[in-house]
Amino acid sequence: MYKILLVEDDFALADAMKKQLESYGNEVHCIQDFHNVTGEFCRIAPQLVLMDIMLPFRDGYYWCSEIRRISNVPVVFISSAFDNMNIVMAINMGGDDFIAKPVDPMVLIAKVQAVLRRTYELSENAALMEFRGAFLNLGDSSITYQGQRIELTKNEFRILQTLLENKGKIVSRDTLMTRLWQDDCYVEENTLTVNVARLRKKMEEYGLKDLIVTKPGRGYMLAE
């Protein structure tokens, strides 16, 4: 199930699209406050945004650019202005796809599923590890969680990867230190504690709280 934010001021159309998307198992939220689309986006934390271009107060291009300041979550534009200029503008403003009005229900589902699949699902070309709704990308050392992209340092990535490889098990401090500093002859043991603390703090800032559990005298493990 994916969480989708629908930014559409034609409420009859929004309701029809919501029902269609929910029939495929998605959770859909329709914007109510068109003065504060970014605030609604942050509150809902969707994994996909469907954005009309012509909106009250500010157009969809503006809100897409505002979302792009804080998130790489995919944005699909919806508009009756289905011409090359608007399509190019939508892509240049950070959009991932474009759906023409009147919206064909099957085109809607096909495009939404394609964008979600490209962004989040496992594929032969994307090595991902999943835990508690977060995806660790082994290719670029980042995490995707609720539409947010989290950049990790080399050490943060290695710590999390090692813990994910040993889900349900305690990973000793010696194992982690060897994984992180295998080429160094001597490293202060407190350095690992500092790195784990930084990783915990970063995860908490993005809503992933109590991710890593300390097992005194033994090591660390991921919280169930």
Coordinates of N, CA and C in Angstrom, one line a residue:
M1 N 0.8 -1.2 0.0 CA 0.0 0.0 0.0 C 0.9 1.2 0.0
Y2 N 0.5 2.2 -0.9 CA 1.3 3.5 -0.9 C 0.4 4.6 -0.5
K3 N 1.0 5.6 0.1 CA 0.3 6.8 0.5 C 0.4 7.9 -0.6
I4 N -0.7 8.4 -1.1 CA -0.8 9.3 -2.2 C -1.5 10.6 -1.8
L5 N -0.9 11.7 -2.2 CA -1.5 13.0 -1.9 C -2.1 13.5 -3.2
L6 N -3.4 13.8 -3.3 CA -4.0 14.3 -4.5 C -4.3 15.8 -4.3
V7 N -3.7 16.6 -5.2 CA -3.9 18.1 -5.1 C -4.7 18.5 -6.3
E8 N -6.1 18.5 -6.1 CA -7.0 18.7 -7.2 C -8.2 19.5 -6.7
D9 N -8.5 20.6 -7.3 CA -9.6 21.5 -6.7 C -11.0 21.2 -7.3
D10 N -11.0 20.3 -8.3 CA -12.3 19.8 -8.8 C -12.7 18.6 -7.9
F11 N -13.5 18.8 -6.9 CA -13.8 17.8 -5.9 C -14.5 16.6 -6.4
A12 N -15.3 16.7 -7.4 CA -15.9 15.5 -8.0 C -14.9 14.6 -8.7
L13 N -14.0 15.3 -9.4 CA -12.9 14.5 -10.0 C -12.0 13.9 -9.0
A14 N -11.6 14.7 -8.0 CA -10.8 14.2 -6.9 C -11.3 13.0 -6.2
D15 N -12.7 13.0 -6.0 CA -13.3 11.9 -5.3 C -13.3 10.7 -6.2
A16 N -13.5 10.8 -7.5 CA -13.5 9.7 -8.4 C -12.1 9.1 -8.5
M17 N -11.1 9.9 -8.6 CA -9.7 9.4 -8.6 C -9.3 8.7 -7.3
K18 N -9.8 9.3 -6.2 CA -9.5 8.7 -4.9 C -10.1 7.3 -4.8
K19 N -11.3 7.1 -5.2 CA -11.9 5.8 -5.2 C -11.2 4.8 -6.1
Q20 N -10.8 5.3 -7.3 CA -10.1 4.4 -8.2 C -8.8 4.0 -7.7
L21 N -8.0 4.9 -7.1 CA -6.7 4.6 -6.5 C -6.8 3.7 -5.3
E22 N -7.8 3.9 -4.5 CA -8.0 3.1 -3.3 C -8.5 1.7 -3.6
S23 N -9.1 1.6 -4.7 CA -9.6 0.2 -5.1 C -8.4 -0.7 -5.4
Y24 N -7.2 -0.1 -5.6 CA -6.0 -0.8 -5.9 C -5.1 -0.9 -4.6
G25 N -5.7 -0.6 -3.5 CA -5.0 -0.8 -2.2 C -4.2 0.4 -1.7
N26 N -4.3 1.6 -2.4 CA -3.6 2.8 -1.9 C -4.3 3.5 -0.9
E27 N -3.6 4.3 -0.1 CA -4.2 5.3 0.8 C -4.1 6.7 0.2
V28 N -5.2 7.3 0.0 CA -5.3 8.6 -0.8 C -5.8 9.7 0.1
H29 N -5.0 10.8 0.1 CA -5.4 12.0 0.9 C -5.7 13.1 -0.1
C30 N -6.8 13.8 0.0 CA -7.1 14.9 -0.9 C -6.8 16.2 -0.2
I31 N -6.2 17.2 -0.8 CA -5.9 18.5 -0.3 C -7.2 19.2 0.1
Q32 N -7.2 19.8 1.3 CA -8.3 20.6 1.7 C -7.9 22.1 1.8
D33 N -6.6 22.4 2.1 CA -6.1 23.7 2.3 C -5.2 24.1 1.1
F34 N -5.7 24.8 0.1 CA -4.9 25.1 -1.1 C -4.0 26.4 -0.8
H35 N -4.1 27.0 0.4 CA -3.2 28.0 0.8 C -1.8 27.4 1.2
N36 N -1.9 26.1 1.7 CA -0.7 25.6 2.3 C -0.5 24.1 1.9
V37 N -0.3 23.9 0.6 CA -0.1 22.6 0.1 C 1.2 22.0 0.7
T38 N 2.3 22.8 0.8 CA 3.5 22.2 1.4 C 3.3 21.7 2.8
G39 N 2.5 22.5 3.6 CA 2.3 22.1 4.9 C 1.5 20.8 5.0
E40 N 0.5 20.6 4.1 CA -0.2 19.4 4.0 C 0.7 18.2 3.6
F41 N 1.6 18.5 2.6 CA 2.5 17.5 2.2 C 3.4 17.0 3.4
C42 N 3.9 17.9 4.2 CA 4.7 17.5 5.3 C 3.9 16.7 6.3
R43 N 2.7 17.1 6.5 CA 1.9 16.5 7.5 C 1.5 15.0 7.1
I44 N 1.2 14.8 5.8 CA 0.8 13.5 5.3 C 2.0 12.6 5.0
A45 N 3.1 13.2 4.6 CA 4.3 12.5 4.2 C 3.9 11.4 3.1
P46 N 3.4 11.8 1.9 CA 3.0 10.8 0.9 C 4.2 10.2 0.2
Q47 N 4.0 9.1 -0.5 CA 5.0 8.5 -1.4 C 4.9 8.9 -2.8
L48 N 3.7 9.6 -3.1 CA 3.5 10.1 -4.5 C 2.5 11.3 -4.4
V49 N 2.7 12.3 -5.2 CA 1.8 13.4 -5.3 C 1.2 13.5 -6.7
L50 N -0.1 13.6 -6.8 CA -0.8 13.9 -8.0 C -1.2 15.3 -8.0
M51 N -0.7 16.1 -8.9 CA -0.8 17.6 -8.9 C -1.5 18.2 -10.1
D52 N -2.6 18.8 -9.8 CA -3.2 19.6 -10.9 C -2.4 20.9 -11.1
I53 N -2.5 21.4 -12.4 CA -1.7 22.6 -12.7 C -2.5 23.9 -12.3
M54 N -3.7 24.0 -12.7 CA -4.5 25.1 -12.4 C -5.2 25.0 -11.0
L55 N -4.7 25.7 -10.0 CA -5.2 25.6 -8.7 C -5.5 27.0 -8.1
P56 N -6.3 27.0 -7.0 CA -6.5 28.4 -6.4 C -5.2 28.9 -5.8
F57 N -5.1 30.2 -5.8 CA -4.0 30.9 -5.1 C -2.6 30.7 -5.8
R58 N -2.1 29.5 -5.9 CA -0.9 29.2 -6.6 C -1.0 28.0 -7.5
D59 N -0.3 28.0 -8.6 CA -0.5 26.9 -9.6 C 0.4 25.7 -9.1
G60 N 0.1 24.6 -9.8 CA 0.8 23.3 -9.5 C 2.3 23.4 -9.7
Y61 N 2.8 24.2 -10.6 CA 4.2 24.3 -10.8 C 4.9 24.9 -9.6
Y62 N 4.2 25.9 -9.0 CA 4.8 26.5 -7.8 C 4.9 25.5 -6.7
W63 N 3.8 24.8 -6.5 CA 3.8 23.8 -5.3 C 4.8 22.7 -5.6
C64 N 5.0 22.3 -6.8 CA 6.0 21.2 -7.1 C 7.4 21.7 -6.8
S65 N 7.7 23.0 -7.2 CA 9.0 23.5 -6.9 C 9.2 23.6 -5.4
E66 N 8.1 24.0 -4.6 CA 8.3 24.0 -3.2 C 8.5 22.7 -2.6
I67 N 7.8 21.6 -3.1 CA 8.0 20.3 -2.6 C 9.4 19.8 -2.9
R68 N 9.9 20.2 -4.1 CA 11.3 19.8 -4.5 C 12.4 20.4 -3.6
R69 N 12.1 21.5 -2.9 CA 13.0 22.0 -1.9 C 13.3 21.1 -0.8
I70 N 12.3 20.3 -0.5 CA 12.4 19.4 0.8 C 12.3 17.9 0.5
S71 N 12.0 17.5 -0.7 CA 11.8 16.1 -1.0 C 11.9 15.7 -2.4
N72 N 12.3 14.5 -2.7 CA 12.4 13.9 -4.0 C 11.2 13.0 -4.3
V73 N 10.2 13.1 -3.5 CA 9.0 12.2 -3.8 C 8.5 12.5 -5.2
P74 N 8.1 11.4 -5.9 CA 7.6 11.6 -7.3 C 6.3 12.5 -7.3
V75 N 6.3 13.4 -8.3 CA 5.1 14.2 -8.6 C 4.6 14.0 -10.0
V76 N 3.4 13.6 -10.1 CA 2.7 13.4 -11.4 C 1.7 14.6 -11.7
F77 N 1.9 15.3 -12.7 CA 1.0 16.4 -13.0 C -0.3 15.9 -13.7
I78 N -1.4 16.6 -13.5 CA -2.7 16.3 -14.1 C -3.2 17.6 -14.7
S79 N -3.6 17.6 -16.0 CA -4.0 18.9 -16.5 C -4.8 18.6 -17.8
S80 N -5.7 19.5 -18.1 CA -6.4 19.5 -19.4 C -5.6 20.2 -20.5
A81 N -4.6 21.0 -20.0 CA -3.7 21.7 -20.9 C -2.6 20.7 -21.4
F82 N -3.0 19.7 -22.2 CA -2.1 18.6 -22.6 C -1.4 19.0 -23.9
D83 N -0.5 20.0 -23.8 CA 0.3 20.4 -25.0 C 1.8 20.3 -24.7
N84 N 2.6 20.3 -25.7 CA 4.1 20.1 -25.5 C 4.7 21.1 -24.5
M85 N 4.2 22.4 -24.6 CA 4.8 23.4 -23.7 C 4.5 23.1 -22.2
N86 N 3.3 22.7 -21.9 CA 3.0 22.3 -20.5 C 3.7 21.0 -20.1
I87 N 3.8 20.1 -21.0 CA 4.5 18.8 -20.6 C 6.0 19.1 -20.3
V88 N 6.6 19.9 -21.2 CA 8.0 20.3 -20.9 C 8.1 21.1 -19.6
M89 N 7.2 22.0 -19.4 CA 7.3 22.8 -18.2 C 7.1 21.9 -16.9
A90 N 6.2 21.0 -17.0 CA 6.0 20.1 -15.9 C 7.2 19.3 -15.6
I91 N 7.9 18.8 -16.6 CA 9.1 18.0 -16.4 C 10.2 18.9 -15.8
N92 N 10.4 20.1 -16.4 CA 11.4 21.0 -16.0 C 11.2 21.5 -14.5
M93 N 10.0 21.5 -14.1 CA 9.7 21.9 -12.7 C 9.9 20.8 -11.7
G94 N 10.3 19.6 -12.2 CA 10.5 18.5 -11.3 C 9.5 17.4 -11.3
G95 N 8.5 17.5 -12.3 CA 7.5 16.4 -12.4 C 8.1 15.2 -13.0
D96 N 7.5 14.0 -12.6 CA 7.9 12.7 -13.1 C 7.1 12.2 -14.2
D97 N 5.9 12.7 -14.4 CA 5.0 12.2 -15.5 C 3.9 13.2 -15.6
F98 N 3.0 13.0 -16.6 CA 1.9 13.9 -16.9 C 0.7 13.1 -17.4
I99 N -0.5 13.4 -16.8 CA -1.7 12.7 -17.1 C -2.7 13.7 -17.6
A100 N -3.3 13.4 -18.8 CA -4.2 14.4 -19.4 C -5.6 14.2 -18.9
K101 N -6.3 15.4 -18.8 CA -7.7 15.4 -18.5 C -8.5 15.4 -19.8
P102 N -9.7 14.8 -19.9 CA -10.3 14.0 -18.8 C -9.5 12.7 -18.5
V103 N -9.4 12.4 -17.2 CA -8.6 11.3 -16.7 C -9.2 10.0 -17.0
D104 N -8.5 9.2 -17.8 CA -8.9 7.8 -18.1 C -8.5 7.0 -16.9
P105 N -9.4 6.3 -16.2 CA -9.1 5.5 -15.0 C -8.0 4.5 -15.1
M106 N -7.9 3.8 -16.3 CA -6.9 2.8 -16.5 C -5.5 3.5 -16.7
V107 N -5.5 4.6 -17.4 CA -4.3 5.3 -17.6 C -3.8 5.8 -16.3
L108 N -4.7 6.3 -15.5 CA -4.3 6.8 -14.1 C -3.6 5.7 -13.4
I109 N -4.2 4.6 -13.3 CA -3.7 3.5 -12.5 C -2.3 3.0 -13.1
A110 N -2.3 2.9 -14.4 CA -1.0 2.4 -15.1 C 0.1 3.3 -14.8
K111 N -0.1 4.7 -14.9 CA 1.0 5.6 -14.7 C 1.4 5.7 -13.3
V112 N 0.4 5.7 -12.4 CA 0.7 5.7 -10.9 C 1.5 4.5 -10.5
Q113 N 1.1 3.3 -11.0 CA 1.8 2.1 -10.6 C 3.2 2.1 -11.2
A114 N 3.4 2.6 -12.4 CA 4.7 2.6 -13.1 C 5.7 3.5 -12.3
V115 N 5.2 4.7 -11.9 CA 6.0 5.6 -11.1 C 6.4 5.1 -9.8
L116 N 5.4 4.5 -9.1 CA 5.7 3.9 -7.8 C 6.7 2.7 -7.9
R117 N 6.5 1.9 -8.9 CA 7.4 0.8 -9.1 C 8.8 1.2 -9.4
R118 N 9.0 2.2 -10.3 CA 10.3 2.7 -10.6 C 11.0 3.3 -9.3
T119 N 10.2 3.9 -8.5 CA 10.7 4.7 -7.3 C 11.0 3.8 -6.1
Y120 N 10.1 2.8 -5.9 CA 10.2 2.1 -4.6 C 10.4 0.6 -4.6
E121 N 10.0 0.0 -5.7 CA 10.0 -1.5 -5.6 C 11.3 -2.1 -6.0
L122 N 11.6 -3.3 -5.5 CA 12.8 -4.0 -5.9 C 12.8 -4.3 -7.4
S123 N 13.9 -4.2 -8.0 CA 14.1 -4.6 -9.4 C 15.5 -5.2 -9.6
E124 N 15.7 -5.8 -10.7 CA 17.0 -6.4 -11.0 C 18.1 -5.4 -11.0
N125 N 17.7 -4.1 -11.3 CA 18.7 -3.1 -11.4 C 18.9 -2.3 -10.2
A126 N 18.1 -2.5 -9.1 CA 18.2 -1.7 -7.9 C 18.3 -2.7 -6.7
A127 N 19.4 -2.6 -6.0 CA 19.7 -3.4 -4.9 C 19.2 -2.6 -3.6
L128 N 18.1 -3.1 -3.0 CA 17.5 -2.4 -1.9 C 17.3 -3.4 -0.7
M129 N 17.4 -2.8 0.5 CA 17.1 -3.6 1.7 C 16.0 -2.8 2.4
E130 N 15.0 -3.6 2.8 CA 13.8 -2.9 3.4 C 13.7 -3.2 4.9
F131 N 13.3 -2.2 5.7 CA 13.0 -2.5 7.1 C 12.1 -1.4 7.6
R132 N 11.0 -1.8 8.2 CA 10.0 -0.8 8.8 C 9.6 0.3 7.8
G133 N 9.4 -0.1 6.5 CA 8.9 0.8 5.5 C 10.0 1.7 5.0
A134 N 11.2 1.5 5.4 CA 12.4 2.3 4.8 C 13.2 1.4 3.9
F135 N 13.7 2.0 2.8 CA 14.5 1.3 1.9 C 15.9 1.8 1.8
L136 N 16.9 0.9 2.1 CA 18.3 1.3 2.0 C 18.8 0.9 0.6
N137 N 19.2 1.9 -0.1 CA 19.7 1.8 -1.5 C 21.2 1.5 -1.4
L138 N 21.6 0.3 -1.8 CA 23.0 -0.1 -1.8 C 23.8 0.5 -2.8
G139 N 23.1 1.1 -3.8 CA 23.9 1.7 -4.9 C 24.4 3.1 -4.6
D140 N 23.6 3.9 -3.9 CA 24.0 5.2 -3.6 C 24.0 5.6 -2.1
S141 N 24.0 4.6 -1.3 CA 24.1 4.8 0.2 C 23.1 5.8 0.7
S142 N 21.8 5.7 0.3 CA 20.8 6.5 0.8 C 19.6 5.7 1.3
I143 N 18.7 6.4 2.0 CA 17.5 5.7 2.5 C 16.3 6.5 1.9
T144 N 15.3 5.7 1.5 CA 14.0 6.3 1.1 C 13.0 5.9 2.2
Y145 N 12.3 6.9 2.8 CA 11.3 6.6 3.8 C 10.2 7.6 3.7
Q146 N 9.0 7.2 3.5 CA 7.8 8.0 3.3 C 8.0 9.2 2.4
G147 N 8.6 8.9 1.3 CA 8.8 9.9 0.2 C 10.0 10.8 0.5
Q148 N 10.7 10.5 1.6 CA 11.9 11.3 1.9 C 13.2 10.6 1.5
R149 N 14.1 11.3 1.0 CA 15.4 10.7 0.7 C 16.4 11.1 1.7
I150 N 17.1 10.2 2.4 CA 18.0 10.5 3.5 C 19.4 10.1 3.0
E151 N 20.3 11.0 3.0 CA 21.7 10.7 2.6 C 22.5 10.3 3.8
L152 N 23.3 9.2 3.6 CA 24.1 8.6 4.7 C 25.6 8.8 4.4
T153 N 26.3 9.0 5.5 CA 27.8 9.0 5.4 C 28.2 7.5 5.1
K154 N 29.5 7.4 4.8 CA 30.0 6.0 4.5 C 29.9 5.1 5.8
N155 N 30.2 5.7 6.9 CA 30.1 4.9 8.2 C 28.7 4.6 8.6
E156 N 27.8 5.6 8.4 CA 26.4 5.4 8.7 C 25.8 4.3 7.8
F157 N 26.1 4.3 6.6 CA 25.7 3.3 5.6 C 26.1 1.9 6.0
R158 N 27.4 1.8 6.3 CA 28.0 0.5 6.7 C 27.4 -0.1 8.0
I159 N 27.1 0.8 8.9 CA 26.5 0.3 10.2 C 25.1 -0.2 9.9
L160 N 24.3 0.6 9.2 CA 22.9 0.2 8.9 C 22.9 -1.1 8.0
Q161 N 23.7 -1.2 7.0 CA 23.8 -2.3 6.1 C 24.1 -3.6 6.9
T162 N 25.1 -3.5 7.8 CA 25.5 -4.6 8.6 C 24.3 -5.1 9.6
L163 N 23.6 -4.1 10.2 CA 22.5 -4.5 11.0 C 21.4 -5.1 10.2
L164 N 21.1 -4.6 9.0 CA 20.1 -5.1 8.2 C 20.4 -6.5 7.7
E165 N 21.7 -6.8 7.5 CA 22.1 -8.1 7.1 C 21.9 -9.1 8.2
N166 N 21.8 -8.6 9.4 CA 21.7 -9.5 10.6 C 20.4 -9.2 11.4
K167 N 19.3 -9.0 10.7 CA 18.0 -8.6 11.3 C 17.6 -9.8 12.3
G168 N 17.2 -9.4 13.5 CA 16.9 -10.3 14.5 C 18.0 -10.9 15.3
K169 N 19.2 -10.4 15.0 CA 20.4 -10.8 15.7 C 21.2 -9.7 16.3
I170 N 21.9 -9.9 17.3 CA 22.8 -8.9 17.9 C 24.1 -8.9 17.1
V171 N 24.6 -7.7 16.7 CA 25.8 -7.6 16.0 C 26.8 -7.0 17.0
S172 N 27.9 -7.7 17.2 CA 28.9 -7.3 18.2 C 29.6 -6.0 17.8
R173 N 30.1 -5.3 18.8 CA 30.9 -4.1 18.5 C 32.1 -4.4 17.7
D174 N 32.8 -5.5 18.0 CA 34.0 -5.9 17.2 C 33.6 -6.1 15.8
T175 N 32.5 -6.7 15.5 CA 32.1 -7.0 14.1 C 31.9 -5.6 13.4
L176 N 31.2 -4.7 14.0 CA 30.9 -3.4 13.4 C 32.2 -2.6 13.2
M177 N 33.1 -2.7 14.2 CA 34.4 -1.9 14.0 C 35.2 -2.5 12.9
T178 N 35.2 -3.8 12.8 CA 36.0 -4.5 11.7 C 35.4 -4.1 10.3
R179 N 34.0 -4.0 10.3 CA 33.4 -3.7 9.0 C 33.6 -2.2 8.6
L180 N 33.7 -1.3 9.6 CA 33.9 0.1 9.3 C 35.4 0.5 9.1
W181 N 36.3 -0.1 9.9 CA 37.7 0.3 9.9 C 38.6 -0.9 9.7
Q182 N 38.3 -1.7 8.7 CA 39.1 -2.9 8.5 C 40.5 -2.7 8.1
D183 N 40.8 -1.5 7.5 CA 42.1 -1.1 7.0 C 42.9 -0.4 8.1
D184 N 42.3 0.0 9.2 CA 43.0 0.7 10.2 C 43.5 -0.2 11.3
C185 N 44.8 0.0 11.8 CA 45.3 -0.8 12.8 C 44.7 -0.6 14.2
Y186 N 44.4 0.7 14.4 CA 43.8 1.0 15.8 C 42.8 2.1 15.7
V187 N 41.7 1.9 16.2 CA 40.6 2.9 16.3 C 40.0 3.0 17.7
E188 N 39.8 4.2 18.2 CA 39.2 4.3 19.5 C 37.9 3.7 19.5
E189 N 37.6 2.9 20.6 CA 36.3 2.2 20.6 C 35.1 3.2 20.7
N190 N 35.4 4.3 21.3 CA 34.3 5.4 21.4 C 33.9 5.9 20.1
T191 N 34.7 5.7 19.0 CA 34.4 6.2 17.7 C 33.1 5.5 17.2
L192 N 33.0 4.2 17.4 CA 31.8 3.5 17.0 C 30.6 4.1 17.7
T193 N 30.7 4.3 19.0 CA 29.6 4.8 19.8 C 29.1 6.2 19.2
V194 N 30.0 7.0 18.8 CA 29.7 8.3 18.2 C 29.0 8.1 16.9
N195 N 29.5 7.2 16.1 CA 28.9 7.0 14.8 C 27.4 6.5 14.9
V196 N 27.2 5.5 15.8 CA 25.9 5.0 16.0 C 25.0 6.1 16.5
A197 N 25.4 6.9 17.4 CA 24.6 8.0 18.0 C 24.2 9.0 16.9
R198 N 25.1 9.3 16.0 CA 24.8 10.2 14.8 C 23.8 9.6 13.9
L199 N 23.9 8.3 13.6 CA 22.9 7.6 12.8 C 21.6 7.6 13.4
R200 N 21.5 7.3 14.7 CA 20.2 7.3 15.4 C 19.5 8.7 15.3
K201 N 20.3 9.7 15.6 CA 19.8 11.1 15.5 C 19.2 11.4 14.2
K202 N 20.0 11.0 13.1 CA 19.5 11.3 11.8 C 18.2 10.6 11.4
M203 N 18.2 9.3 11.8 CA 16.9 8.5 11.6 C 15.7 9.1 12.3
E204 N 16.0 9.6 13.6 CA 14.9 10.1 14.3 C 14.3 11.4 13.7
E205 N 15.2 12.2 13.1 CA 14.8 13.5 12.5 C 13.9 13.2 11.3
Y206 N 14.0 12.0 10.7 CA 13.1 11.7 9.6 C 11.9 10.8 10.0
G207 N 11.8 10.6 11.3 CA 10.6 9.8 11.8 C 10.9 8.4 12.1
L208 N 12.1 7.9 11.9 CA 12.5 6.5 12.2 C 13.0 6.5 13.6
K209 N 12.2 6.4 14.6 CA 12.6 6.4 16.0 C 12.9 5.0 16.5
D210 N 13.8 4.9 17.5 CA 14.1 3.7 18.2 C 14.5 2.6 17.2
L211 N 15.2 3.0 16.2 CA 15.6 2.0 15.1 C 16.7 1.0 15.6
I212 N 17.6 1.5 16.3 CA 18.8 0.7 16.8 C 18.7 0.5 18.3
V213 N 18.8 -0.7 18.7 CA 18.8 -1.0 20.1 C 20.2 -1.4 20.6
T214 N 20.6 -0.8 21.7 CA 21.9 -1.1 22.3 C 21.7 -2.3 23.3
K215 N 22.6 -3.3 23.1 CA 22.6 -4.5 24.0 C 23.9 -4.4 24.8
P216 N 23.8 -3.8 26.1 CA 25.0 -3.5 26.9 C 25.9 -4.7 27.0
G217 N 27.2 -4.5 26.7 CA 28.2 -5.5 26.8 C 28.2 -6.5 25.6
R218 N 27.2 -6.4 24.7 CA 27.1 -7.3 23.6 C 27.2 -6.7 22.2
G219 N 26.5 -5.5 22.0 CA 26.6 -4.9 20.7 C 25.3 -4.1 20.4
Y220 N 24.8 -4.2 19.1 CA 23.6 -3.5 18.7 C 22.8 -4.5 17.8
M221 N 21.5 -4.1 17.7 CA 20.6 -4.8 16.8 C 19.4 -3.9 16.4
L222 N 18.7 -4.2 15.3 CA 17.6 -3.5 14.9 C 16.4 -3.8 15.8
A223 N 15.6 -2.8 16.1 CA 14.4 -3.0 16.9 C 13.4 -3.7 16.1
E224 N 12.7 -4.7 16.7 CA 11.6 -5.4 16.0 C 10.4 -4.6 15.9

